[in-house]
Amino acid sequence: MVKAKVWVLDRRPLGEPTIEDFKLLEEDLPPCSDGDVVIAAECLSVDPYMRYRARKMPLKTTMPGGQVARVLESKSPSWRVGQYMVCYPGWRSHTLVTAKELKEGGLGSYTPLPDLKDFPKSTGLGVVGMPGNTAYFGFLELCQPKSGETVLVNGAAGAVGSAVVQIAKIKGCKVIASAGSQEKCEWVKSLGADHVFNYKTTSVTQALKDAAPDGINCYFDNVGGQFTLEALPHMADFGRVSLCGAISTYNDETRDKGQLVANSPFDAGLIITKQLRVEGFLVPRWIARWMEGLNQLKQWVVEGKLKYQETVTEGFENMPKAFIGLFHGDNIGKAIMTTAATNGRKPMTVKMTSFDWFWHLVAPLQLVTSWL
Ligand code: NDP
């Protein structure tokens, strides 16, 4: 009998999540019947959206999320033992996937991962996965950048932000970027950003006054709140704002209490007079074009135009720690968890690389259906 470890949401977070909000349980998996498979997670993703889910999901249920898993046992003709898949069973070390679940397509489906040899399988959860497509579609479709335009990206050392910086450079833009430490700023600069500032030590207003005297044409916003309040006055006329995330507000206790938040960073008068286009998005909007995004991202990675970094936390028991770390800026690039299931195989390391691989994943997100 396979024993699974499962992280459930034990308590509704109030403000910043704490370790005590989560509980690690053990469960015996049911027997693997005809058509079923048993999988073991090797790497899992922690993402900011999970904070939103924690506000609404039922207590005592499994935390949501994606993972790359290995087939341990198979009674399915479509899956062999040792094969890898990308799937979304949540924060679970082991999972029994029924024949019915294996057949379900669309969001959250169980999708084979090709052999990536020496390259981290976890990149399917990052630069050539959902965060990569968030950058690709959220920036190109909503901002419609033109060569020579000025682009502002915050959260620029994160999974999504670091990809946006590089896509903007590929499109010939001037890039102003911000991140929360000197080390992060140096990495973002090495990705090609023209001006990088540490928003914790430099005034956003002053930094943008210096770096964008003619105004910002495109603003890709991962942070929201005070940052956006200070950034909007620097937009050029007819600027485009892509609202991707607002991580600075996710731990807002007033929202946890279900109260409306009055202090919006959006000044209607300013948006009107500058004739800005401000638009939010959820990346599944482009589910029909998912492969287009992944193929382009993969090509840029292979060509060395799109670099990535991963911050890897080892040990399934550290899952909440890795998640909470997102709100302290602990990660550079994509935050990834590895499990003890990687024992005996090449461990994943923190690395920045580009590589040649083939990728055909279409199982992005059960997650985003109930995103915000
Ligand atoms: P990141 O890899 O960027 O990790 C989170 C980072 O956010 C931290 O490392 C930290 O970096 C920064 N951060 C944390 N707290 C704050 C704060 N209070 N103020 C400013 N920055 C903060 O995460 P992702 O790349 O996965 O996600 C980036 C954004 O994109 C998030 O807002 C997320 O919700 C959103 N998103 C939206 C999607 C959509 O479909 N709309 C899809 C995927 C992600 P630092 O040290 O620089 O502060």
Short mmCIF file of C-alpha atoms and ligand atoms in Angstrom, two decimals:
data_model
loop_
_atom_site.label_atom_id
_atom_site.label_comp_id
_atom_site.label_asym_id
_atom_site.label_seq_id
_atom_site.Cartn_x
_atom_site.Cartn_y
_atom_site.Cartn_z
CA MET A 1 0.00 0.00 0.00
CA VAL A 2 1.35 3.45 -0.92
CA LYS A 3 1.31 6.10 1.76
CA ALA A 4 0.78 9.67 0.57
CA LYS A 5 1.71 12.87 2.33
CA VAL A 6 -0.78 15.65 1.77
CA TRP A 7 -0.74 19.30 2.81
CA VAL A 8 -4.19 20.62 3.61
CA LEU A 9 -5.32 24.12 4.47
CA ASP A 10 -6.00 23.80 8.17
CA ARG A 11 -6.82 27.38 9.02
CA ARG A 12 -7.82 30.41 6.97
CA PRO A 13 -4.78 32.75 6.72
CA LEU A 14 -5.30 36.18 8.19
CA GLY A 15 -2.74 38.52 6.71
CA GLU A 16 0.54 36.83 5.92
CA PRO A 17 0.19 33.02 5.87
CA THR A 18 1.98 31.09 8.62
CA ILE A 19 3.18 27.49 8.82
CA GLU A 20 0.34 26.79 11.28
CA ASP A 21 -2.24 27.52 8.56
CA PHE A 22 -1.25 24.23 6.92
CA LYS A 23 -1.30 20.67 8.16
CA LEU A 24 0.62 17.67 6.86
CA LEU A 25 -1.47 14.51 6.79
CA GLU A 26 -0.71 10.95 5.79
CA GLU A 27 -3.15 8.86 3.87
CA ASP A 28 -3.20 5.34 2.48
CA LEU A 29 -3.90 5.42 -1.21
CA PRO A 30 -6.65 3.11 -2.43
CA PRO A 31 -5.51 0.13 -4.49
CA CYS A 32 -4.58 0.79 -8.10
CA SER A 33 -7.42 -0.71 -10.12
CA ASP A 34 -7.73 -1.38 -13.82
CA GLY A 35 -6.94 1.77 -15.80
CA ASP A 36 -5.50 3.66 -12.80
CA VAL A 37 -1.97 4.86 -12.07
CA VAL A 38 -0.13 5.81 -8.91
CA ILE A 39 2.19 8.79 -9.26
CA ALA A 40 4.94 10.26 -7.07
CA ALA A 41 5.60 14.01 -7.17
CA GLU A 42 9.23 14.91 -7.91
CA CYS A 43 8.86 18.66 -8.13
CA LEU A 44 6.03 20.93 -7.22
CA SER A 45 5.22 24.55 -7.88
CA VAL A 46 4.43 27.19 -5.31
CA ASP A 47 2.72 30.25 -6.78
CA PRO A 48 1.27 33.50 -5.43
CA TYR A 49 -2.26 32.60 -6.63
CA MET A 50 -2.41 29.95 -3.91
CA ARG A 51 -2.81 32.76 -1.38
CA TYR A 52 -6.03 33.75 -3.12
CA ARG A 53 -7.23 30.18 -3.24
CA ALA A 54 -6.59 29.90 0.49
CA ARG A 55 -9.13 32.66 1.06
CA LYS A 56 -11.95 30.74 -0.62
CA MET A 57 -11.20 27.01 -0.74
CA PRO A 58 -12.80 24.73 1.84
CA LEU A 59 -10.72 24.16 4.96
CA LYS A 60 -9.13 20.72 5.49
CA THR A 61 -8.82 20.20 1.73
CA THR A 62 -5.64 19.77 -0.29
CA MET A 63 -3.73 22.88 -1.27
CA PRO A 64 -3.93 23.33 -5.05
CA GLY A 65 -0.97 23.31 -7.40
CA GLY A 66 0.99 21.78 -10.23
CA GLN A 67 3.67 19.13 -10.12
CA VAL A 68 5.91 16.99 -12.26
CA ALA A 69 5.31 13.40 -11.16
CA ARG A 70 6.68 9.94 -11.98
CA VAL A 71 4.44 6.93 -12.58
CA LEU A 72 5.11 4.41 -9.77
CA GLU A 73 2.49 1.84 -10.65
CA SER A 74 0.37 1.55 -13.75
CA LYS A 75 -2.66 -0.44 -14.71
CA SER A 76 -3.30 1.93 -17.58
CA PRO A 77 -2.41 1.01 -21.15
CA SER A 78 -1.47 4.65 -21.79
CA TRP A 79 1.10 5.05 -19.01
CA ARG A 80 4.21 3.03 -18.18
CA VAL A 81 6.05 2.87 -14.88
CA GLY A 82 8.81 5.48 -14.77
CA GLN A 83 7.09 7.84 -17.21
CA TYR A 84 6.78 11.50 -16.18
CA MET A 85 3.71 13.68 -16.32
CA VAL A 86 2.71 17.23 -15.52
CA CYS A 87 -0.48 17.43 -13.52
CA TYR A 88 -2.36 19.44 -10.93
CA PRO A 89 -3.32 17.21 -7.99
CA GLY A 90 -2.10 19.82 -5.49
CA TRP A 91 0.36 19.58 -2.61
CA ARG A 92 0.54 15.77 -2.55
CA SER A 93 3.55 13.47 -2.49
CA HIS A 94 1.67 10.55 -4.06
CA THR A 95 -1.64 10.35 -5.86
CA LEU A 96 -3.87 7.63 -7.19
CA VAL A 97 -5.17 8.87 -10.52
CA THR A 98 -8.22 7.00 -11.71
CA ALA A 99 -8.84 5.89 -15.29
CA LYS A 100 -11.60 8.49 -15.52
CA GLU A 101 -9.33 11.30 -14.32
CA LEU A 102 -6.61 10.26 -16.76
CA LYS A 103 -9.05 10.59 -19.64
CA GLU A 104 -10.26 14.05 -18.69
CA GLY A 105 -8.85 16.66 -21.04
CA GLY A 106 -8.60 20.42 -20.85
CA LEU A 107 -7.70 22.27 -17.72
CA GLY A 108 -5.79 20.25 -15.19
CA SER A 109 -5.36 17.21 -17.43
CA TYR A 110 -2.58 14.64 -16.94
CA THR A 111 -0.03 15.27 -19.67
CA PRO A 112 3.13 13.31 -20.49
CA LEU A 113 6.44 15.04 -19.98
CA PRO A 114 9.06 14.19 -22.57
CA ASP A 115 12.50 12.98 -21.53
CA LEU A 116 14.47 16.16 -20.80
CA LYS A 117 17.70 14.28 -20.03
CA ASP A 118 19.95 16.51 -17.90
CA PHE A 119 17.65 19.49 -17.87
CA PRO A 120 15.33 20.17 -14.96
CA LYS A 121 11.88 18.78 -15.47
CA SER A 122 10.67 21.63 -13.31
CA THR A 123 11.02 24.09 -16.17
CA GLY A 124 7.62 22.82 -17.31
CA LEU A 125 6.25 24.51 -14.21
CA GLY A 126 8.11 27.73 -14.99
CA VAL A 127 9.69 29.35 -18.00
CA VAL A 128 8.06 26.99 -20.49
CA GLY A 129 4.91 26.52 -18.48
CA MET A 130 2.15 28.62 -17.03
CA PRO A 131 4.35 31.53 -15.80
CA GLY A 132 6.08 31.70 -19.19
CA ASN A 133 2.77 31.91 -20.99
CA THR A 134 1.56 34.51 -18.50
CA ALA A 135 4.47 36.70 -19.56
CA TYR A 136 4.11 35.90 -23.25
CA PHE A 137 0.40 36.51 -23.69
CA GLY A 138 -0.17 38.95 -20.85
CA PHE A 139 2.54 41.25 -22.12
CA LEU A 140 2.34 40.91 -25.89
CA GLU A 141 -1.44 40.83 -26.19
CA LEU A 142 -2.36 43.49 -23.67
CA CYS A 143 0.59 45.87 -23.97
CA GLN A 144 1.07 45.51 -27.74
CA PRO A 145 4.67 46.78 -27.41
CA LYS A 146 6.36 48.49 -30.33
CA SER A 147 10.09 48.64 -30.92
CA GLY A 148 11.59 51.70 -29.22
CA GLU A 149 8.83 52.01 -26.64
CA THR A 150 9.51 52.17 -22.91
CA VAL A 151 8.30 49.25 -20.78
CA LEU A 152 8.05 49.07 -16.99
CA VAL A 153 8.07 45.65 -15.28
CA ASN A 154 7.93 45.12 -11.52
CA GLY A 155 8.55 41.82 -9.75
CA ALA A 156 11.18 41.57 -12.45
CA ALA A 157 13.30 38.84 -10.83
CA GLY A 158 10.31 36.53 -10.46
CA ALA A 159 9.11 33.75 -12.72
CA VAL A 160 6.75 35.92 -14.76
CA GLY A 161 8.58 39.25 -14.49
CA SER A 162 11.97 37.92 -15.61
CA ALA A 163 10.36 36.52 -18.75
CA VAL A 164 8.55 39.80 -19.48
CA VAL A 165 11.83 41.75 -19.21
CA GLN A 166 13.45 39.52 -21.82
CA ILE A 167 10.44 39.39 -24.15
CA ALA A 168 10.34 43.19 -24.08
CA LYS A 169 14.03 43.29 -25.04
CA ILE A 170 13.41 40.76 -27.83
CA LYS A 171 10.74 43.18 -29.13
CA GLY A 172 13.22 46.06 -29.15
CA CYS A 173 11.88 47.99 -26.18
CA LYS A 174 13.66 50.01 -23.52
CA VAL A 175 13.06 48.21 -20.21
CA ILE A 176 12.80 49.69 -16.74
CA ALA A 177 12.54 47.00 -14.10
CA SER A 178 12.34 46.71 -10.33
CA ALA A 179 13.09 43.99 -7.82
CA GLY A 180 13.55 43.67 -4.07
CA SER A 181 17.29 43.11 -3.55
CA GLN A 182 20.66 44.04 -4.96
CA GLU A 183 21.29 40.45 -6.06
CA LYS A 184 17.97 40.33 -7.89
CA CYS A 185 18.61 43.70 -9.54
CA GLU A 186 21.99 42.50 -10.80
CA TRP A 187 20.42 39.40 -12.31
CA VAL A 188 17.67 41.43 -14.01
CA LYS A 189 20.30 43.78 -15.39
CA SER A 190 22.17 40.76 -16.79
CA LEU A 191 18.94 39.80 -18.60
CA GLY A 192 19.19 43.02 -20.58
CA ALA A 193 17.04 45.50 -18.66
CA ASP A 194 18.18 49.07 -19.31
CA HIS A 195 17.37 50.51 -15.87
CA VAL A 196 16.87 48.40 -12.77
CA PHE A 197 16.06 49.68 -9.30
CA ASN A 198 15.51 48.15 -5.89
CA TYR A 199 12.05 49.33 -4.90
CA LYS A 200 12.89 48.71 -1.23
CA THR A 201 15.72 51.24 -1.21
CA THR A 202 14.77 53.61 -4.05
CA SER A 203 11.64 55.73 -4.41
CA VAL A 204 9.52 54.46 -7.30
CA THR A 205 8.58 58.02 -8.18
CA GLN A 206 12.19 59.18 -8.32
CA ALA A 207 13.40 56.10 -10.20
CA LEU A 208 10.75 56.54 -12.90
CA LYS A 209 11.32 60.28 -13.14
CA ASP A 210 14.99 59.58 -13.87
CA ALA A 211 14.59 56.53 -16.11
CA ALA A 212 11.49 57.52 -18.10
CA PRO A 213 11.54 61.28 -18.68
CA ASP A 214 9.34 60.83 -21.78
CA GLY A 215 6.91 58.51 -20.05
CA ILE A 216 6.17 54.80 -19.98
CA ASN A 217 4.31 53.26 -22.89
CA CYS A 218 3.74 49.79 -21.43
CA TYR A 219 3.44 48.80 -17.78
CA PHE A 220 3.35 45.11 -16.85
CA ASP A 221 2.19 45.05 -13.25
CA ASN A 222 2.87 42.10 -10.94
CA VAL A 223 2.76 44.07 -7.72
CA GLY A 224 -0.14 46.58 -7.59
CA GLY A 225 -0.78 48.75 -4.52
CA GLN A 226 1.58 51.58 -3.69
CA PHE A 227 3.92 50.73 -6.57
CA THR A 228 1.16 51.18 -9.12
CA LEU A 229 -0.09 54.32 -7.40
CA GLU A 230 3.36 55.83 -7.94
CA ALA A 231 3.91 54.38 -11.42
CA LEU A 232 0.71 55.51 -13.15
CA PRO A 233 1.52 59.24 -13.22
CA HIS A 234 4.62 58.34 -15.28
CA MET A 235 2.61 56.72 -18.05
CA ALA A 236 2.81 58.36 -21.47
CA ASP A 237 -0.39 59.31 -23.26
CA PHE A 238 -2.12 56.28 -24.77
CA GLY A 239 -0.05 53.96 -22.54
CA ARG A 240 -1.11 50.36 -21.96
CA VAL A 241 -1.21 48.71 -18.55
CA SER A 242 -1.36 44.92 -18.23
CA LEU A 243 -2.60 44.00 -14.76
CA CYS A 244 -1.09 40.58 -14.15
CA GLY A 245 -0.94 40.44 -10.37
CA ALA A 246 -1.03 42.53 -7.23
CA ILE A 247 1.13 40.53 -4.85
CA SER A 248 1.64 43.49 -2.53
CA THR A 249 -2.07 43.27 -1.63
CA TYR A 250 -2.55 39.49 -1.38
CA ASN A 251 -1.97 39.37 2.37
CA ASP A 252 -4.29 42.30 3.01
CA GLU A 253 -6.26 41.42 6.13
CA THR A 254 -9.25 43.53 5.13
CA ARG A 255 -9.77 41.25 2.13
CA ASP A 256 -9.39 38.20 4.37
CA LYS A 257 -12.24 39.60 6.42
CA GLY A 258 -14.33 40.01 3.27
CA GLN A 259 -14.33 43.78 3.44
CA LEU A 260 -14.04 45.95 0.37
CA VAL A 261 -10.76 47.78 -0.02
CA ALA A 262 -11.26 51.48 -0.62
CA ASN A 263 -7.74 52.60 -1.45
CA SER A 264 -7.28 51.75 -5.13
CA PRO A 265 -4.07 52.87 -6.87
CA PHE A 266 -6.13 53.83 -9.92
CA ASP A 267 -6.82 57.49 -10.34
CA ALA A 268 -9.67 57.67 -12.83
CA GLY A 269 -8.92 61.27 -13.76
CA LEU A 270 -5.35 60.37 -14.60
CA ILE A 271 -6.36 57.33 -16.66
CA ILE A 272 -8.87 59.43 -18.59
CA THR A 273 -6.64 62.40 -19.27
CA LYS A 274 -3.72 60.22 -20.34
CA GLN A 275 -6.15 58.00 -22.32
CA LEU A 276 -4.62 54.85 -20.86
CA ARG A 277 -5.80 51.34 -21.53
CA VAL A 278 -5.75 49.35 -18.27
CA GLU A 279 -6.71 45.70 -18.50
CA GLY A 280 -6.53 42.70 -16.19
CA PHE A 281 -6.20 39.14 -17.39
CA LEU A 282 -6.08 35.50 -16.41
CA VAL A 283 -3.74 33.45 -18.54
CA PRO A 284 -6.26 30.69 -19.42
CA ARG A 285 -7.82 33.33 -21.66
CA TRP A 286 -5.28 32.07 -24.20
CA ILE A 287 -5.84 28.35 -23.64
CA ALA A 288 -6.58 27.89 -27.36
CA ARG A 289 -3.15 29.33 -28.17
CA TRP A 290 -1.31 27.61 -25.32
CA MET A 291 1.06 25.65 -27.57
CA GLU A 292 1.95 28.73 -29.58
CA GLY A 293 3.22 30.34 -26.40
CA LEU A 294 5.14 27.29 -25.17
CA ASN A 295 6.75 26.68 -28.54
CA GLN A 296 7.89 30.29 -28.83
CA LEU A 297 9.21 30.32 -25.26
CA LYS A 298 11.03 27.05 -25.86
CA GLN A 299 12.62 28.43 -29.02
CA TRP A 300 13.81 31.56 -27.21
CA VAL A 301 15.27 29.42 -24.44
CA VAL A 302 17.09 27.25 -26.96
CA GLU A 303 18.42 30.35 -28.73
CA GLY A 304 19.71 31.75 -25.43
CA LYS A 305 17.36 34.74 -25.66
CA LEU A 306 15.28 33.69 -22.69
CA LYS A 307 17.18 32.79 -19.55
CA TYR A 308 15.66 31.53 -16.37
CA GLN A 309 16.53 30.76 -12.83
CA GLU A 310 14.94 28.47 -10.27
CA THR A 311 15.01 28.65 -6.50
CA VAL A 312 14.67 25.11 -5.28
CA THR A 313 13.50 24.13 -1.81
CA GLU A 314 14.10 20.50 -0.93
CA GLY A 315 11.77 18.31 1.10
CA PHE A 316 8.01 17.98 0.82
CA GLU A 317 7.70 18.94 4.49
CA ASN A 318 9.02 22.40 3.55
CA MET A 319 6.21 23.16 1.10
CA PRO A 320 4.51 25.85 3.27
CA LYS A 321 7.90 27.43 3.95
CA ALA A 322 8.60 27.73 0.22
CA PHE A 323 5.12 29.16 -0.33
CA ILE A 324 5.40 31.73 2.44
CA GLY A 325 8.85 32.65 1.11
CA LEU A 326 7.18 34.08 -2.01
CA PHE A 327 5.89 36.93 0.13
CA HIS A 328 9.34 37.61 1.59
CA GLY A 329 11.03 37.67 -1.79
CA ASP A 330 12.97 34.46 -1.01
CA ASN A 331 12.89 33.28 -4.62
CA ILE A 332 14.86 34.39 -7.63
CA GLY A 333 13.08 33.14 -10.72
CA LYS A 334 10.64 30.28 -10.33
CA ALA A 335 10.03 28.88 -6.86
CA ILE A 336 10.15 25.09 -7.03
CA MET A 337 9.92 22.33 -4.43
CA THR A 338 11.61 18.97 -4.81
CA THR A 339 10.63 15.87 -2.89
CA ALA A 340 12.49 12.90 -1.47
CA ALA A 341 11.16 11.01 -4.50
CA THR A 342 14.14 12.39 -6.40
CA ASN A 343 16.43 10.19 -4.27
CA GLY A 344 18.75 8.18 -6.46
CA ARG A 345 18.24 10.45 -9.41
CA LYS A 346 19.96 13.63 -10.42
CA PRO A 347 18.70 16.36 -8.10
CA MET A 348 17.51 19.63 -9.52
CA THR A 349 19.75 22.55 -8.80
CA VAL A 350 19.43 26.28 -8.77
CA LYS A 351 20.62 27.17 -12.20
CA MET A 352 20.29 29.60 -15.02
CA THR A 353 20.58 28.02 -18.37
CA SER A 354 19.21 27.65 -21.81
CA PHE A 355 18.81 24.26 -23.35
CA ASP A 356 17.58 22.26 -26.25
CA TRP A 357 14.49 20.30 -25.56
CA PHE A 358 11.11 19.40 -26.86
CA TRP A 359 8.00 20.20 -25.04
CA HIS A 360 4.38 19.44 -25.72
CA LEU A 361 2.53 20.29 -22.58
CA VAL A 362 -1.03 21.56 -22.68
CA ALA A 363 -2.17 21.06 -19.12
CA PRO A 364 -1.86 24.46 -17.64
CA LEU A 365 -4.28 25.20 -14.97
CA GLN A 366 -7.14 23.90 -13.12
CA LEU A 367 -5.84 26.55 -10.80
CA VAL A 368 -6.90 29.63 -12.61
CA THR A 369 -10.53 28.72 -13.04
CA SER A 370 -11.04 29.96 -9.51
CA TRP A 371 -8.10 32.31 -9.54
CA LEU A 372 -8.90 35.49 -7.77
P1 NDP B 1 7.34 35.51 -8.38
O1 NDP B 1 8.27 34.46 -8.87
O2 NDP B 1 7.50 36.90 -8.90
O3 NDP B 1 7.44 35.49 -6.78
C1 NDP B 1 6.89 36.45 -5.98
C2 NDP B 1 7.80 37.70 -5.84
O4 NDP B 1 6.96 38.82 -5.57
C3 NDP B 1 8.75 37.66 -4.67
O5 NDP B 1 9.94 36.98 -4.91
C4 NDP B 1 8.98 39.13 -4.37
O6 NDP B 1 10.07 39.63 -5.13
C5 NDP B 1 7.70 39.80 -4.88
N1 NDP B 1 6.91 40.31 -3.76
C6 NDP B 1 6.44 39.61 -2.70
N2 NDP B 1 5.76 40.42 -1.87
C7 NDP B 1 5.83 41.67 -2.42
C8 NDP B 1 5.33 42.96 -2.03
N3 NDP B 1 4.61 43.14 -0.91
N4 NDP B 1 5.59 44.01 -2.85
C9 NDP B 1 6.30 43.86 -3.98
N5 NDP B 1 6.79 42.67 -4.40
C10 NDP B 1 6.55 41.59 -3.62
O7 NDP B 1 5.85 35.04 -8.67
P2 NDP B 1 5.22 34.77 -10.11
O8 NDP B 1 6.17 35.21 -11.17
O9 NDP B 1 4.70 33.40 -10.13
O10 NDP B 1 3.97 35.75 -10.12
C11 NDP B 1 4.15 37.15 -10.32
C12 NDP B 1 2.79 37.84 -10.30
O11 NDP B 1 2.02 37.36 -11.39
C13 NDP B 1 1.97 37.56 -9.05
O12 NDP B 1 1.30 38.75 -8.70
C14 NDP B 1 0.99 36.50 -9.51
O13 NDP B 1 -0.19 36.48 -8.74
C15 NDP B 1 0.75 36.94 -10.94
N6 NDP B 1 0.29 35.89 -11.84
C16 NDP B 1 -0.83 36.17 -12.59
C17 NDP B 1 -1.28 35.28 -13.54
C18 NDP B 1 -2.48 35.64 -14.34
O14 NDP B 1 -3.00 34.80 -15.09
N7 NDP B 1 -2.95 36.88 -14.25
C19 NDP B 1 -0.60 33.99 -13.74
C20 NDP B 1 0.59 33.80 -12.93
C21 NDP B 1 1.01 34.73 -12.01
P3 NDP B 1 10.91 40.93 -4.64
O15 NDP B 1 12.05 40.39 -3.83
O16 NDP B 1 11.32 41.55 -5.93
O17 NDP B 1 9.99 41.77 -3.82
#
